[in-house]
Amino acid sequence: MDIQTFNRQIVKNNIMKKFTLLKKILVLTMFVGLLGNYAFAQFSLSGEVRPRMEYLHGYSTLTDKDADPAGFASQRTRINFNYSHDRVKMFVSMQDVFLWGSQPQLFSTSNNVSVHQAWGQYFLTPSLSLKLGRQELVYDDERIFGNSNWDQQGRSHDVALLKYEGMLKIDIGAAFNQDEKHLQGTFYKLNNYKMMQFIWLNTDIVDNLNLSLLFLNNAYQHDYKVTENGIEHDKYKNVFNQTIGGRLVFTPADLSVHASGYYTMGKDEKDRDLSAYYVGLGVDYQMNDNWDMGLGWELLSGTDQKDMIENPDGYKNKSFNPFYGTSHKFNGFMDYFNTNGNWANSVGLNDIFASVQYTRRNFEVNLTGHAFLTAADVVKDGNVNEKMESYLGTEIDLTMSYRLSRTSNVVMGYSQMIGSETLQALKGGNKNACNNWAYLMFTFKPVFLK
């Protein structure tokens, strides 16, 4: 090696050493800066991966005897950013929901990523705050407001929320929806509420006795046509309905007794008169450290089929709708009576249910049985003078879960529906077919940084 090459090598080594030292100084500076920021702010970065495999043969509606079963795997992936500093909190949750195999293995773009939550909260005082943006609304037992967590996409609202937390908790929310910017008018094309306002109050009346009250006002856009000078014009107007009610929970010792009631009035989205009600009663008893039992009853009012047939455009809607609740949590896991979907504006529902649950360390198993009946009359073969029996069927739900670690768990379930002739008349399919459903779901929820 000549002297010039040797000198160049020495210079190169010195430069690399200085560059390495510079990188270390930069990393140390960033670390010290982060420590300084953490002295005043809190930040966390977490995630969720939730794949679920399902087998369906009569899920949500009766199947036919010769129908092939269905099967698929769906997945929810979320990245969550949580920040808190001084009087400000902020939360952003990005998610991607997809079916396994729904896109080519070699793909350039994905259009499935969406914003599930993105809100900021400012505390005017330690007890009073304003929370703005896309957020989940979860209240009480999630019957009227819930995040529908079973659904891979979940439920969230674009809403402004004024919150007060003291001995009396008060939430006042308001939302106004538009699917695009308009220079004139507020025409709304999506199948959603157009405006929504609510007030929720919660307090402990005495020890072990908690009361919640809710007032909810919904506004939907009703589209209709008018004829002027022989020309038909598209028109729209806003129709409103109001729901009032509450929930009472009494928890003495190992017993929990709860009662709920709601009444809805006004107009439905089709501009029909609306008058509907809900009643729920239940008791849960913890026998010991391992065993729990529960018993309950729900009534969601319905509309007689006779009224629907005799006056299809102008009947009074008496079917109760829990609006934005977590439907999968209630009335059987097979979702036959999902009032936010396939059971809306129906003959209503009576649900009598009982459950037993065993828990030991990381393992839990639950067995729940439901007996379903209609709340309104069902006519036979369109004959308004002949009624069918009110019994709809019986569903058995078996669920087992095991906590794998602090951040992961696995859940598996099996459900069987034993339907009646009335259920077959309402939903089609064959009551004598084997109507069942099973699933296996893993959930991983790591915290990457805190």
GROMACS .gro file of C-alpha atoms in nm:
model
  450
    1MET     CA    1   0.000   0.000   0.000
    2ASP     CA    2   0.149   0.336  -0.101
    3ILE     CA    3   0.160   0.636   0.131
    4GLN     CA    4  -0.125   0.821  -0.043
    5THR     CA    5  -0.364   0.526  -0.014
    6PHE     CA    6  -0.268   0.483   0.351
    7ASN     CA    7  -0.336   0.848   0.427
    8ARG     CA    8  -0.674   0.835   0.251
    9GLN     CA    9  -0.767   0.530   0.460
   10ILE     CA   10  -0.676   0.712   0.782
   11VAL     CA   11  -0.887   1.014   0.679
   12LYS     CA   12  -1.179   0.786   0.592
   13ASN     CA   13  -1.161   0.605   0.928
   14ASN     CA   14  -1.154   0.937   1.114
   15ILE     CA   15  -1.459   1.058   0.923
   16MET     CA   16  -1.651   0.736   1.003
   17LYS     CA   17  -1.561   0.764   1.371
   18LYS     CA   18  -1.679   1.125   1.379
   19PHE     CA   19  -2.001   1.026   1.197
   20THR     CA   20  -2.064   0.745   1.444
   21LEU     CA   21  -2.000   0.980   1.735
   22LEU     CA   22  -2.234   1.237   1.578
   23LYS     CA   23  -2.510   0.974   1.552
   24LYS     CA   24  -2.466   0.883   1.918
   25ILE     CA   25  -2.483   1.247   2.021
   26LEU     CA   26  -2.796   1.296   1.809
   27VAL     CA   27  -2.969   0.991   1.960
   28LEU     CA   28  -2.872   1.103   2.311
   29THR     CA   29  -3.002   1.455   2.240
   30MET     CA   30  -3.333   1.315   2.115
   31PHE     CA   31  -3.358   1.088   2.421
   32VAL     CA   32  -3.293   1.377   2.660
   33GLY     CA   33  -3.547   1.585   2.468
   34LEU     CA   34  -3.805   1.310   2.498
   35LEU     CA   35  -3.739   1.283   2.871
   36GLY     CA   36  -3.796   1.656   2.898
   37ASN     CA   37  -4.123   1.629   2.708
   38TYR     CA   38  -4.238   1.331   2.916
   39ALA     CA   39  -4.188   1.539   3.229
   40PHE     CA   40  -4.483   1.749   3.109
   41ALA     CA   41  -4.677   1.519   2.871
   42GLN     CA   42  -4.794   1.159   2.845
   43PHE     CA   43  -4.795   0.966   2.521
   44SER     CA   44  -4.877   0.605   2.436
   45LEU     CA   45  -4.872   0.406   2.117
   46SER     CA   46  -5.068   0.081   2.112
   47GLY     CA   47  -5.212  -0.158   1.859
   48GLU     CA   48  -5.468  -0.429   1.804
   49VAL     CA   49  -5.480  -0.726   1.571
   50ARG     CA   50  -5.803  -0.929   1.590
   51PRO     CA   51  -5.850  -1.215   1.342
   52ARG     CA   52  -6.175  -1.412   1.362
   53MET     CA   53  -6.268  -1.733   1.182
   54GLU     CA   54  -6.640  -1.811   1.145
   55TYR     CA   55  -6.853  -2.105   1.036
   56LEU     CA   56  -7.212  -2.017   0.938
   57HIS     CA   57  -7.509  -2.240   0.866
   58GLY     CA   58  -7.816  -2.045   0.968
   59TYR     CA   59  -7.656  -1.732   1.113
   60SER     CA   60  -7.900  -1.432   1.141
   61THR     CA   61  -8.165  -1.617   0.936
   62LEU     CA   62  -8.282  -1.977   0.899
   63THR     CA   63  -8.101  -2.175   0.634
   64ASP     CA   64  -8.234  -2.443   0.397
   65LYS     CA   65  -8.162  -2.810   0.454
   66ASP     CA   66  -7.965  -2.845   0.131
   67ALA     CA   67  -7.777  -2.513   0.165
   68ASP     CA   68  -7.400  -2.532   0.189
   69PRO     CA   69  -7.243  -2.378   0.501
   70ALA     CA   70  -7.039  -2.061   0.472
   71GLY     CA   71  -6.704  -1.979   0.621
   72PHE     CA   72  -6.461  -1.689   0.624
   73ALA     CA   73  -6.194  -1.514   0.828
   74SER     CA   74  -6.210  -1.142   0.899
   75GLN     CA   75  -5.953  -0.921   1.066
   76ARG     CA   76  -5.939  -0.587   1.240
   77THR     CA   77  -5.608  -0.405   1.272
   78ARG     CA   78  -5.578  -0.084   1.473
   79ILE     CA   79  -5.304   0.160   1.563
   80ASN     CA   80  -5.389   0.389   1.856
   81PHE     CA   81  -5.219   0.717   1.950
   82ASN     CA   82  -5.298   0.866   2.290
   83TYR     CA   83  -5.161   1.203   2.407
   84SER     CA   84  -5.220   1.405   2.724
   85HIS     CA   85  -5.059   1.735   2.823
   86ASP     CA   86  -5.171   2.013   3.053
   87ARG     CA   87  -5.543   2.060   2.980
   88VAL     CA   88  -5.546   1.876   2.649
   89LYS     CA   89  -5.610   1.513   2.559
   90MET     CA   90  -5.604   1.371   2.210
   91PHE     CA   91  -5.673   1.024   2.073
   92VAL     CA   92  -5.644   0.887   1.719
   93SER     CA   93  -5.732   0.531   1.616
   94MET     CA   94  -5.662   0.416   1.260
   95GLN     CA   95  -5.802   0.082   1.148
   96ASP     CA   96  -5.801  -0.158   0.857
   97VAL     CA   97  -6.086  -0.412   0.835
   98PHE     CA   98  -6.072  -0.685   0.572
   99LEU     CA   99  -6.152  -1.045   0.485
  100TRP     CA  100  -5.864  -1.283   0.442
  101GLY     CA  101  -5.815  -1.330   0.068
  102SER     CA  102  -6.023  -1.026  -0.033
  103GLN     CA  103  -5.736  -0.871  -0.226
  104PRO     CA  104  -5.457  -1.003  -0.447
  105GLN     CA  105  -5.133  -1.109  -0.282
  106LEU     CA  106  -4.951  -0.852  -0.497
  107PHE     CA  107  -5.141  -0.525  -0.460
  108SER     CA  108  -5.025  -0.168  -0.493
  109THR     CA  109  -5.283   0.017  -0.282
  110SER     CA  110  -5.544  -0.058  -0.016
  111ASN     CA  111  -5.859   0.147   0.032
  112ASN     CA  112  -5.962  -0.020   0.358
  113VAL     CA  113  -5.779   0.206   0.603
  114SER     CA  114  -6.012   0.443   0.787
  115VAL     CA  115  -6.024   0.669   1.091
  116HIS     CA  116  -6.222   0.498   1.365
  117GLN     CA  117  -6.162   0.771   1.624
  118ALA     CA  118  -5.994   1.110   1.612
  119TRP     CA  119  -6.084   1.350   1.889
  120GLY     CA  120  -5.941   1.627   2.101
  121GLN     CA  121  -6.052   1.715   2.452
  122TYR     CA  122  -5.992   2.043   2.637
  123PHE     CA  123  -6.051   2.071   3.013
  124LEU     CA  124  -6.205   2.404   3.103
  125THR     CA  125  -6.181   2.295   3.467
  126PRO     CA  126  -6.075   1.961   3.621
  127SER     CA  127  -6.443   1.855   3.606
  128LEU     CA  128  -6.568   2.027   3.288
  129SER     CA  129  -6.435   1.950   2.941
  130LEU     CA  130  -6.519   1.981   2.572
  131LYS     CA  131  -6.454   1.676   2.354
  132LEU     CA  132  -6.470   1.723   1.976
  133GLY     CA  133  -6.431   1.485   1.685
  134ARG     CA  134  -6.496   1.125   1.586
  135GLN     CA  135  -6.545   0.919   1.899
  136GLU     CA  136  -6.718   0.618   2.050
  137LEU     CA  137  -7.027   0.684   2.261
  138VAL     CA  138  -7.070   0.417   2.529
  139TYR     CA  139  -7.326   0.459   2.806
  140ASP     CA  140  -7.468   0.226   3.072
  141ASP     CA  141  -7.517  -0.130   2.941
  142GLU     CA  142  -7.477  -0.012   2.577
  143ARG     CA  143  -7.844  -0.070   2.496
  144ILE     CA  144  -7.896   0.274   2.336
  145PHE     CA  145  -7.534   0.393   2.292
  146GLY     CA  146  -7.251   0.143   2.239
  147ASN     CA  147  -6.937   0.092   2.033
  148SER     CA  148  -7.055  -0.236   1.868
  149ASN     CA  149  -6.716  -0.385   1.942
  150TRP     CA  150  -6.813  -0.729   1.809
  151ASP     CA  151  -6.841  -0.579   1.461
  152GLN     CA  152  -6.489  -0.561   1.326
  153GLN     CA  153  -6.540  -0.202   1.209
  154GLY     CA  154  -6.699  -0.086   1.537
  155ARG     CA  155  -6.922   0.220   1.575
  156SER     CA  156  -6.821   0.582   1.624
  157HIS     CA  157  -6.989   0.924   1.589
  158ASP     CA  158  -6.876   1.264   1.463
  159VAL     CA  159  -6.996   1.467   1.758
  160ALA     CA  160  -6.931   1.758   1.994
  161LEU     CA  161  -6.953   1.656   2.358
  162LEU     CA  162  -6.965   1.869   2.672
  163LYS     CA  163  -6.873   1.656   2.975
  164TYR     CA  164  -6.906   1.722   3.346
  165GLU     CA  165  -6.776   1.470   3.599
  166GLY     CA  166  -6.857   1.521   3.966
  167MET     CA  167  -7.101   1.356   4.203
  168LEU     CA  168  -7.340   1.402   3.911
  169LYS     CA  169  -7.207   1.309   3.567
  170ILE     CA  170  -7.354   1.499   3.274
  171ASP     CA  171  -7.281   1.449   2.903
  172ILE     CA  172  -7.441   1.679   2.645
  173GLY     CA  173  -7.378   1.581   2.283
  174ALA     CA  174  -7.469   1.723   1.943
  175ALA     CA  175  -7.400   1.607   1.587
  176PHE     CA  176  -7.479   1.739   1.239
  177ASN     CA  177  -7.393   1.518   0.940
  178GLN     CA  178  -7.322   1.601   0.575
  179ASP     CA  179  -7.171   1.366   0.317
  180GLU     CA  180  -7.027   1.652   0.106
  181LYS     CA  181  -6.988   2.029   0.104
  182HIS     CA  182  -7.291   2.222  -0.024
  183LEU     CA  183  -7.323   2.582  -0.132
  184GLN     CA  184  -7.701   2.559  -0.099
  185GLY     CA  185  -7.918   2.340   0.120
  186THR     CA  186  -7.821   2.045   0.340
  187PHE     CA  187  -7.922   1.743   0.130
  188TYR     CA  188  -7.784   1.423   0.289
  189LYS     CA  189  -7.751   1.100   0.092
  190LEU     CA  190  -7.625   0.851   0.352
  191ASN     CA  191  -7.849   0.613   0.546
  192ASN     CA  192  -7.770   0.771   0.879
  193TYR     CA  193  -7.910   1.025   1.119
  194LYS     CA  194  -7.876   1.379   0.990
  195MET     CA  195  -7.880   1.546   1.331
  196MET     CA  196  -7.861   1.409   1.681
  197GLN     CA  197  -7.862   1.562   2.029
  198PHE     CA  198  -7.865   1.391   2.367
  199ILE     CA  199  -7.830   1.452   2.739
  200TRP     CA  200  -7.708   1.174   2.970
  201LEU     CA  201  -7.705   1.202   3.349
  202ASN     CA  202  -7.564   0.952   3.597
  203THR     CA  203  -7.538   0.957   3.975
  204ASP     CA  204  -7.527   0.736   4.282
  205ILE     CA  205  -7.851   0.800   4.468
  206VAL     CA  206  -7.724   0.614   4.775
  207ASP     CA  207  -7.459   0.349   4.828
  208ASN     CA  208  -7.508   0.056   4.584
  209LEU     CA  209  -7.787   0.236   4.394
  210ASN     CA  210  -7.699   0.403   4.062
  211LEU     CA  211  -7.936   0.592   3.830
  212SER     CA  212  -7.890   0.698   3.468
  213LEU     CA  213  -8.128   0.916   3.268
  214LEU     CA  214  -8.121   0.975   2.893
  215PHE     CA  215  -8.291   1.214   2.654
  216LEU     CA  216  -8.219   1.156   2.284
  217ASN     CA  217  -8.339   1.357   1.985
  218ASN     CA  218  -8.285   1.218   1.633
  219ALA     CA  219  -8.342   1.391   1.300
  220TYR     CA  220  -8.357   1.195   0.975
  221GLN     CA  221  -8.392   1.320   0.620
  222HIS     CA  222  -8.714   1.208   0.454
  223ASP     CA  223  -8.710   1.222   0.074
  224TYR     CA  224  -9.039   1.259  -0.112
  225LYS     CA  225  -9.183   1.381  -0.442
  226VAL     CA  226  -9.435   1.654  -0.525
  227THR     CA  227  -9.603   1.733  -0.855
  228GLU     CA  228  -9.629   2.098  -0.964
  229ASN     CA  229  -9.780   2.194  -1.298
  230GLY     CA  230  -9.758   1.835  -1.411
  231ILE     CA  231  -9.387   1.809  -1.330
  232GLU     CA  232  -9.257   1.582  -1.053
  233HIS     CA  233  -8.997   1.734  -0.820
  234ASP     CA  234  -8.771   1.572  -0.559
  235LYS     CA  235  -8.808   1.723  -0.212
  236TYR     CA  236  -8.674   1.649   0.133
  237LYS     CA  237  -8.747   1.748   0.490
  238ASN     CA  238  -8.621   1.660   0.836
  239VAL     CA  239  -8.830   1.437   1.061
  240PHE     CA  240  -8.766   1.409   1.435
  241ASN     CA  241  -8.818   1.156   1.711
  242GLN     CA  242  -8.737   1.164   2.082
  243THR     CA  243  -8.641   0.887   2.323
  244ILE     CA  244  -8.657   0.932   2.700
  245GLY     CA  245  -8.583   0.682   2.976
  246GLY     CA  246  -8.321   0.549   3.210
  247ARG     CA  247  -8.155   0.263   3.390
  248LEU     CA  248  -8.142   0.175   3.761
  249VAL     CA  249  -7.878  -0.060   3.906
  250PHE     CA  250  -7.887  -0.194   4.264
  251THR     CA  251  -7.578  -0.387   4.380
  252PRO     CA  252  -7.606  -0.518   4.736
  253ALA     CA  253  -7.328  -0.763   4.829
  254ASP     CA  254  -7.300  -1.040   4.567
  255LEU     CA  255  -7.624  -0.946   4.393
  256SER     CA  256  -7.684  -0.707   4.102
  257VAL     CA  257  -8.038  -0.605   4.006
  258HIS     CA  258  -8.099  -0.378   3.708
  259ALA     CA  259  -8.406  -0.229   3.541
  260SER     CA  260  -8.430  -0.017   3.225
  261GLY     CA  261  -8.711   0.157   3.044
  262TYR     CA  262  -8.731   0.383   2.735
  263TYR     CA  263  -9.011   0.539   2.532
  264THR     CA  264  -8.978   0.676   2.176
  265MET     CA  265  -9.221   0.919   2.012
  266GLY     CA  266  -9.235   1.146   1.709
  267LYS     CA  267  -9.171   1.038   1.348
  268ASP     CA  268  -8.966   0.756   1.199
  269GLU     CA  269  -8.739   0.796   0.895
  270LYS     CA  270  -9.037   0.728   0.663
  271ASP     CA  271  -9.235   1.013   0.824
  272ARG     CA  272  -9.473   0.769   0.995
  273ASP     CA  273  -9.606   0.834   1.346
  274LEU     CA  274  -9.384   0.660   1.599
  275SER     CA  275  -9.477   0.532   1.945
  276ALA     CA  276  -9.262   0.251   2.087
  277TYR     CA  277  -9.122   0.135   2.419
  278TYR     CA  278  -8.860  -0.089   2.580
  279VAL     CA  279  -8.847  -0.263   2.919
  280GLY     CA  280  -8.555  -0.463   3.055
  281LEU     CA  281  -8.518  -0.644   3.388
  282GLY     CA  282  -8.235  -0.862   3.514
  283VAL     CA  283  -8.060  -1.006   3.816
  284ASP     CA  284  -7.705  -1.143   3.845
  285TYR     CA  285  -7.580  -1.342   4.143
  286GLN     CA  286  -7.221  -1.427   4.226
  287MET     CA  287  -7.242  -1.757   4.413
  288ASN     CA  288  -6.868  -1.775   4.491
  289ASP     CA  289  -6.533  -1.683   4.341
  290ASN     CA  290  -6.590  -1.913   4.043
  291TRP     CA  291  -6.963  -1.930   3.968
  292ASP     CA  292  -7.208  -1.662   3.852
  293MET     CA  293  -7.572  -1.691   3.747
  294GLY     CA  294  -7.804  -1.452   3.567
  295LEU     CA  295  -8.170  -1.425   3.478
  296GLY     CA  296  -8.344  -1.158   3.273
  297TRP     CA  297  -8.621  -1.042   3.042
  298GLU     CA  298  -8.642  -0.784   2.765
  299LEU     CA  299  -8.941  -0.647   2.579
  300LEU     CA  300  -8.905  -0.443   2.262
  301SER     CA  301  -9.247  -0.332   2.140
  302GLY     CA  302  -9.354  -0.419   1.785
  303THR     CA  303  -9.609  -0.341   1.515
  304ASP     CA  304  -9.891  -0.581   1.430
  305GLN     CA  305  -9.856  -0.727   1.082
  306LYS     CA  306 -10.226  -0.666   1.030
  307ASP     CA  307 -10.166  -0.291   1.053
  308MET     CA  308  -9.874  -0.313   0.807
  309ILE     CA  309 -10.081  -0.506   0.553
  310GLU     CA  310 -10.399  -0.299   0.577
  311ASN     CA  311 -10.222   0.038   0.571
  312PRO     CA  312  -9.869  -0.012   0.430
  313ASP     CA  313  -9.793   0.358   0.382
  314GLY     CA  314  -9.964   0.513   0.682
  315TYR     CA  315  -9.955   0.266   0.971
  316LYS     CA  316  -9.835   0.380   1.312
  317ASN     CA  317  -9.487   0.247   1.383
  318LYS     CA  318  -9.485   0.079   1.723
  319SER     CA  319  -9.151  -0.102   1.682
  320PHE     CA  320  -8.880   0.000   1.927
  321ASN     CA  321  -8.535   0.074   1.787
  322PRO     CA  322  -8.236   0.093   2.027
  323PHE     CA  323  -8.065   0.312   1.764
  324TYR     CA  324  -7.691   0.309   1.838
  325GLY     CA  325  -7.659   0.024   2.087
  326THR     CA  326  -7.432  -0.279   2.077
  327SER     CA  327  -7.685  -0.518   1.926
  328HIS     CA  328  -7.470  -0.834   1.931
  329LYS     CA  329  -7.456  -0.815   2.310
  330PHE     CA  330  -7.833  -0.867   2.341
  331ASN     CA  331  -8.094  -1.117   2.217
  332GLY     CA  332  -7.859  -1.400   2.122
  333PHE     CA  333  -7.519  -1.406   1.957
  334MET     CA  334  -7.660  -1.537   1.627
  335ASP     CA  335  -7.807  -1.190   1.560
  336TYR     CA  336  -8.150  -1.310   1.446
  337PHE     CA  337  -8.313  -1.011   1.614
  338ASN     CA  338  -8.063  -0.735   1.545
  339THR     CA  339  -8.290  -0.432   1.571
  340ASN     CA  340  -8.030  -0.215   1.400
  341GLY     CA  341  -8.052  -0.435   1.092
  342ASN     CA  342  -8.268  -0.735   1.002
  343TRP     CA  343  -8.531  -0.686   1.276
  344ALA     CA  344  -8.596  -0.312   1.249
  345ASN     CA  345  -8.961  -0.201   1.212
  346SER     CA  346  -9.069  -0.555   1.301
  347VAL     CA  347  -9.318  -0.732   1.526
  348GLY     CA  348  -9.093  -0.665   1.825
  349LEU     CA  349  -8.945  -0.914   2.067
  350ASN     CA  350  -8.988  -1.080   2.405
  351ASP     CA  351  -8.660  -1.233   2.522
  352ILE     CA  352  -8.643  -1.446   2.837
  353PHE     CA  353  -8.287  -1.555   2.913
  354ALA     CA  354  -8.075  -1.729   3.175
  355SER     CA  355  -7.700  -1.777   3.203
  356VAL     CA  356  -7.438  -1.957   3.410
  357GLN     CA  357  -7.070  -1.866   3.406
  358TYR     CA  358  -6.760  -2.035   3.546
  359THR     CA  359  -6.433  -1.845   3.591
  360ARG     CA  360  -6.099  -1.978   3.711
  361ARG     CA  361  -5.772  -1.790   3.671
  362ASN     CA  362  -5.732  -1.716   3.299
  363PHE     CA  363  -6.021  -1.935   3.184
  364GLU     CA  364  -6.390  -1.846   3.151
  365VAL     CA  365  -6.690  -2.035   3.013
  366ASN     CA  366  -7.044  -1.903   2.975
  367LEU     CA  367  -7.365  -2.083   2.879
  368THR     CA  368  -7.672  -1.871   2.799
  369GLY     CA  369  -8.017  -1.977   2.683
  370HIS     CA  370  -8.282  -1.754   2.521
  371ALA     CA  371  -8.654  -1.810   2.465
  372PHE     CA  372  -8.787  -1.569   2.200
  373LEU     CA  373  -9.146  -1.458   2.141
  374THR     CA  374  -9.299  -1.182   1.932
  375ALA     CA  375  -9.435  -0.870   2.100
  376ALA     CA  376  -9.698  -0.808   1.830
  377ASP     CA  377  -9.923  -1.024   1.612
  378VAL     CA  378  -9.801  -1.223   1.311
  379VAL     CA  379 -10.059  -1.317   1.048
  380LYS     CA  380 -10.054  -1.649   0.863
  381ASP     CA  381  -9.998  -1.647   0.486
  382GLY     CA  382 -10.113  -1.285   0.456
  383ASN     CA  383 -10.455  -1.360   0.609
  384VAL     CA  384 -10.519  -1.077   0.855
  385ASN     CA  385 -10.788  -1.283   1.031
  386GLU     CA  386 -10.555  -1.571   1.122
  387LYS     CA  387 -10.273  -1.527   1.372
  388MET     CA  388  -9.967  -1.741   1.425
  389GLU     CA  389  -9.825  -1.841   1.762
  390SER     CA  390  -9.596  -1.587   1.924
  391TYR     CA  391  -9.313  -1.834   2.002
  392LEU     CA  392  -9.016  -1.772   1.771
  393GLY     CA  393  -8.753  -2.014   1.892
  394THR     CA  394  -8.481  -2.101   2.139
  395GLU     CA  395  -8.113  -2.018   2.111
  396ILE     CA  396  -7.824  -2.169   2.306
  397ASP     CA  397  -7.493  -1.977   2.322
  398LEU     CA  398  -7.174  -2.138   2.454
  399THR     CA  399  -6.866  -1.915   2.488
  400MET     CA  400  -6.519  -2.002   2.618
  401SER     CA  401  -6.226  -1.764   2.657
  402TYR     CA  402  -5.868  -1.795   2.775
  403ARG     CA  403  -5.626  -1.515   2.851
  404LEU     CA  404  -5.296  -1.603   2.687
  405SER     CA  405  -5.106  -1.307   2.834
  406ARG     CA  406  -5.164  -0.957   2.963
  407THR     CA  407  -5.211  -0.834   2.606
  408SER     CA  408  -5.370  -1.129   2.425
  409ASN     CA  409  -5.658  -1.372   2.456
  410VAL     CA  410  -5.850  -1.630   2.257
  411VAL     CA  411  -6.231  -1.675   2.246
  412MET     CA  412  -6.434  -1.950   2.086
  413GLY     CA  413  -6.808  -1.990   2.067
  414TYR     CA  414  -7.085  -2.214   1.941
  415SER     CA  415  -7.453  -2.123   1.902
  416GLN     CA  416  -7.759  -2.324   1.801
  417MET     CA  417  -8.099  -2.188   1.696
  418ILE     CA  418  -8.409  -2.405   1.727
  419GLY     CA  419  -8.667  -2.210   1.529
  420SER     CA  420  -9.044  -2.227   1.506
  421GLU     CA  421  -9.294  -2.205   1.222
  422THR     CA  422  -9.347  -1.839   1.308
  423LEU     CA  423  -8.977  -1.766   1.275
  424GLN     CA  424  -8.973  -1.946   0.942
  425ALA     CA  425  -9.268  -1.738   0.819
  426LEU     CA  426  -9.092  -1.416   0.919
  427LYS     CA  427  -8.738  -1.486   0.802
  428GLY     CA  428  -8.765  -1.767   0.546
  429GLY     CA  429  -8.544  -2.076   0.540
  430ASN     CA  430  -8.628  -2.404   0.709
  431LYS     CA  431  -8.685  -2.442   1.082
  432ASN     CA  432  -8.601  -2.812   1.059
  433ALA     CA  433  -8.252  -2.749   0.920
  434CYS     CA  434  -7.953  -2.750   1.154
  435ASN     CA  435  -7.913  -2.378   1.217
  436ASN     CA  436  -7.583  -2.319   1.393
  437TRP     CA  437  -7.279  -2.093   1.403
  438ALA     CA  438  -6.927  -2.117   1.546
  439TYR     CA  439  -6.625  -1.891   1.566
  440LEU     CA  440  -6.267  -1.870   1.689
  441MET     CA  441  -6.118  -1.526   1.762
  442PHE     CA  442  -5.774  -1.412   1.876
  443THR     CA  443  -5.704  -1.064   2.009
  444PHE     CA  444  -5.358  -0.912   2.043
  445LYS     CA  445  -5.339  -0.565   2.203
  446PRO     CA  446  -4.975  -0.471   2.268
  447VAL     CA  447  -4.858  -0.136   2.402
  448PHE     CA  448  -4.554  -0.037   2.195
  449LEU     CA  449  -4.462   0.281   2.379
  450LYS     CA  450  -4.581   0.449   2.696
   0.00000   0.00000   0.00000
